[in-house]
Coordinates of C-alpha atoms and ligand atoms in Angstrom, one line a residue:
X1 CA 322.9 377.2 -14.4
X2 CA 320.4 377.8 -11.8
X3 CA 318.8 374.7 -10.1
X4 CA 315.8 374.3 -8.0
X5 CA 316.1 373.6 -4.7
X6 CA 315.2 369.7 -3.9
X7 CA 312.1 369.3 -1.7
X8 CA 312.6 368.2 1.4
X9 CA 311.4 364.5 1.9
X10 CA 308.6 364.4 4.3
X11 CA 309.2 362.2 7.8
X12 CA 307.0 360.0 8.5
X13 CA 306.5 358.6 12.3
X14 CA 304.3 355.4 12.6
X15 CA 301.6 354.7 15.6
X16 CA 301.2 351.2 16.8
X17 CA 299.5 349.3 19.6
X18 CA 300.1 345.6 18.6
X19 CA 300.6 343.6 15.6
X20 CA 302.2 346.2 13.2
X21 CA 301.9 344.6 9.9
X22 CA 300.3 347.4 8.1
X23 CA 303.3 349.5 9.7
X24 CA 305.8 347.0 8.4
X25 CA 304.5 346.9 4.8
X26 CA 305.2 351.4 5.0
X27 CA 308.4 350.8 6.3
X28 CA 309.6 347.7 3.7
X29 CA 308.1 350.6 0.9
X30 CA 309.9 353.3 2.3
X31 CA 312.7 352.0 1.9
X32 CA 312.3 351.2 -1.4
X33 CA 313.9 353.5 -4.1
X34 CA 312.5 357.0 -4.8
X35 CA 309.5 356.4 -2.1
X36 CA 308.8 359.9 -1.6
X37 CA 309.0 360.0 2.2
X38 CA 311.4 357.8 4.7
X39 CA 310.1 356.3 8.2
X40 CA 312.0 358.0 11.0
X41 CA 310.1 356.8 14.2
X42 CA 307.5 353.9 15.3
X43 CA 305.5 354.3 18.7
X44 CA 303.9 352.1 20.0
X45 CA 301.6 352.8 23.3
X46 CA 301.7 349.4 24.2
X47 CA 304.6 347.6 25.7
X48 CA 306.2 344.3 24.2
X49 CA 303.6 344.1 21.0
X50 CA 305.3 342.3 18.1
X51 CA 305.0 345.2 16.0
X52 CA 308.0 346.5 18.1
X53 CA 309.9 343.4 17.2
X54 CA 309.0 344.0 13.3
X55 CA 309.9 347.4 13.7
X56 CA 313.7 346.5 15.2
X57 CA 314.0 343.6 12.3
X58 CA 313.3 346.6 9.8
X59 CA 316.2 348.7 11.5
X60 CA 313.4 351.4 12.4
X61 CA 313.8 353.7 15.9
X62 CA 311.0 352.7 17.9
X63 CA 309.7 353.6 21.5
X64 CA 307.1 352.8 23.9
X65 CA 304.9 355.5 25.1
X66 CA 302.7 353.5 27.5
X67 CA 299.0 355.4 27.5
X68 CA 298.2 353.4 30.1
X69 CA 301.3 354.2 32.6
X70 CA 300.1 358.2 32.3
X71 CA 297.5 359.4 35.2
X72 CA 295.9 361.5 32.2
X73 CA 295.1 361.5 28.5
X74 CA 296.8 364.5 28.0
X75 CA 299.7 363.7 29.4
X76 CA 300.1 361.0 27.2
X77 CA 299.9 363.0 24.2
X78 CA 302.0 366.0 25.8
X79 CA 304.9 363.1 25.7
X80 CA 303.7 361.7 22.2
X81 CA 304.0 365.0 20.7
X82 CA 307.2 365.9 21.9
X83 CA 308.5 362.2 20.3
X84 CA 307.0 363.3 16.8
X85 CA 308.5 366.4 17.1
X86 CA 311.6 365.3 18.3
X87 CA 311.7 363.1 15.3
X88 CA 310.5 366.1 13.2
X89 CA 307.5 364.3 12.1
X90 CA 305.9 365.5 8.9
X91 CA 303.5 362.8 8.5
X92 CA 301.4 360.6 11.3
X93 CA 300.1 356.8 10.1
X94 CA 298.1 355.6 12.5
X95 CA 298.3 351.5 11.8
X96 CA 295.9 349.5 14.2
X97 CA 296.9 352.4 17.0
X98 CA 293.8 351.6 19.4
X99 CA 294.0 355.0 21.3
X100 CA 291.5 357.8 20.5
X101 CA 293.4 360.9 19.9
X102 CA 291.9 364.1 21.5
X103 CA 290.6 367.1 19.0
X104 CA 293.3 369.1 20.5
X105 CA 296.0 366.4 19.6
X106 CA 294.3 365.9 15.9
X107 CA 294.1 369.8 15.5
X108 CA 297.5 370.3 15.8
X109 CA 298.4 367.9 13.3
X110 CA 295.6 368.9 11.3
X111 CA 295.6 367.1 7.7
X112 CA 299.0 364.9 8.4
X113 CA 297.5 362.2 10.4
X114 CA 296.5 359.4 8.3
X115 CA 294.5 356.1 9.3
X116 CA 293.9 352.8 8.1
X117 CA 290.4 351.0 8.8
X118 CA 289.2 347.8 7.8
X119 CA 286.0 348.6 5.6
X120 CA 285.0 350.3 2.7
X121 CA 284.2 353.7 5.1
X122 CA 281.7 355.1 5.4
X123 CA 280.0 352.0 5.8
X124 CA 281.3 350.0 9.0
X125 CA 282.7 352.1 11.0
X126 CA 284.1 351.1 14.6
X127 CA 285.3 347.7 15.5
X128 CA 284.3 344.5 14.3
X129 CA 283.8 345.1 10.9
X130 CA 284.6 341.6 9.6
X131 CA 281.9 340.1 11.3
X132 CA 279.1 343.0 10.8
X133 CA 280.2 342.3 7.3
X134 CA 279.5 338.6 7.1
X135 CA 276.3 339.4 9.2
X136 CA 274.7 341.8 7.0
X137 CA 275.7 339.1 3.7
X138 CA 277.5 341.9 1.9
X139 CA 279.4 340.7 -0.9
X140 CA 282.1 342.6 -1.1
X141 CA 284.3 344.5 1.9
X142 CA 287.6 346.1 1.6
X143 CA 289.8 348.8 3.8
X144 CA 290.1 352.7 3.8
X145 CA 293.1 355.0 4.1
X146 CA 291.5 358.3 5.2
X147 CA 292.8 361.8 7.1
X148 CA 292.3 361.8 10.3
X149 CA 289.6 364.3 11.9
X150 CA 288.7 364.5 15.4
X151 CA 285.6 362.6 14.7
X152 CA 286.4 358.6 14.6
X153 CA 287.1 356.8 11.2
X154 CA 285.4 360.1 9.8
X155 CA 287.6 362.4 7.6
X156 CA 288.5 362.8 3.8
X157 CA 289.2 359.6 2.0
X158 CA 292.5 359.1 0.6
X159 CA 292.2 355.7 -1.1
X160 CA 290.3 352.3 -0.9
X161 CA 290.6 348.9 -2.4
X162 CA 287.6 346.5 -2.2
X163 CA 287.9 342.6 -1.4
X164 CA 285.5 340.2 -2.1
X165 CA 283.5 338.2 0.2
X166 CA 284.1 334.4 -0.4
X167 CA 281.8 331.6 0.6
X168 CA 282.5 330.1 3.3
X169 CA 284.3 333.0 4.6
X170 CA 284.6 333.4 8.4
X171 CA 285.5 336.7 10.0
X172 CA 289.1 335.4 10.3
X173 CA 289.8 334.6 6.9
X174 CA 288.2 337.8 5.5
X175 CA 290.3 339.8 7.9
X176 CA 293.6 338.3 6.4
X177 CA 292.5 338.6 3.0
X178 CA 291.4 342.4 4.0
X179 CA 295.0 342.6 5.7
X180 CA 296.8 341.8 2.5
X181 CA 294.9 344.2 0.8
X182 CA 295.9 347.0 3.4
X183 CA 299.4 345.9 2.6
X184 CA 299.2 347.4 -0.7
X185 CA 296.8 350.0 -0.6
X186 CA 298.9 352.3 2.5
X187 CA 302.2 352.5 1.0
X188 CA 300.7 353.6 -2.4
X189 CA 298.6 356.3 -0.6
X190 CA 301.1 357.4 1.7
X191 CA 303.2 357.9 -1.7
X192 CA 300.5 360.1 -3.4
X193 CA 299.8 361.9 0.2
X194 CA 303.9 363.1 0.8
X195 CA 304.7 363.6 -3.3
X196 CA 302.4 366.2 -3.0
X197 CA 303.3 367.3 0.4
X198 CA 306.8 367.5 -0.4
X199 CA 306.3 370.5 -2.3
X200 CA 304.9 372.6 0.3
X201 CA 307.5 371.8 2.9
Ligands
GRF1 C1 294.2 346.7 10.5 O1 293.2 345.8 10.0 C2 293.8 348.1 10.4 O2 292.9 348.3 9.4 C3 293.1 348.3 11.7 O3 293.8 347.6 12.6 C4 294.5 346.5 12.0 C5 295.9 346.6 12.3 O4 296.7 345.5 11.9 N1 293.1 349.8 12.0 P1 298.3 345.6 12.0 O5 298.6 345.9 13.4 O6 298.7 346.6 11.0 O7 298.7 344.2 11.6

């Protein structure tokens, strides 16, 4: 009998630069049964973020790449590239990673780099969104999983799950309730997004 070979499943290498929840909630999926793509590595470009601390709990290799130890940009993502390839990175989540990445970086990678964002993108781009939210009375918010293109929180949209606004809400409390949505809408993305890369590996 002649079987087919097995794809391959895709690596996925998480970007960080502080609390890591969003990365936390990949990895716990990930390692979940038939998830269709395991975590191999979690940078973060900060030192001593809690996210790194999550990350060890989860039994995840992480590393530091300190942007702000390297006299350039580029030399910062010369040494973050050869760490994703080193960990043969299929996949890049970015997950409240606060570094701009350079077209040259994003063109390499071209549609593997995933983000997160905290609005219902297009609208509310940038930072702050909770509060431009609340400002503008919208009623309902929500967060984005989109590809990443060089320009910022621009790109294809993957998926997005709105969250209402509450009375009474304060920037805080929309955030968390925004967070816990994240929490569910990133794993099920990054499912869809390596099933179907899978099979052109
Ligand atoms: C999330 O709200 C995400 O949308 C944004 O940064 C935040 C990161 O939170 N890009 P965490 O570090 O994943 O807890």
């Amino acid at each position: 009998m002649i079987r087919a070979r097995p794809d391959r499943i895709p690596n996925t290498s998480i970007l960080i630069s502080g609390r890591g929840s969003n990365m936390a909630a990949l990895v716990l999926a990930s390692q979940s049964n038939n998830y269709p793509t395991r975590v191999g590595l979690v940078v973060s470009n900060k030192p001593n973020v809690k996210g790194l601390a999550s990350a060890t709990a989860l039994g995840v290799p992480k590393t530091v790449i300190e942007s702000a130890a390297f006299a350039t940009h580029h030399a910062f993502e010369d040494e973050l590239n050869h760490a994703l390839e080193k960990a043969n990175t299929d996949i890049i989540c970015l997950a409240g990673f606060m570094e701009i990445l350079s077209t040259c970086f994003v063109n390499k990678w071209q549609g593997r780099i995933l983000n997160i964002h905290p609005s219902l993108l297009p609208d509310y781009k940038g930072l702050h969104t909770h509060r431009r939210v609340l400002e503008a009375g919208e009623r309902y918010t929500g967060c984005t999983v989109h590809l990443v293109t060089p320009a910022v929180d621009d790109g294809p949209i993957l998926g997005q799950l709105s969250v209402n606004v509450l009375p009474g809400d304060t920037p805080t409390k929309l955030a968390q309730r925004v967070n816990e949505a994240e929490h569910r809408l990133y794993p099920a993305v990054l499912a869809t997004f390596a099933e179907s890369l899978s099979h052109a590996l």
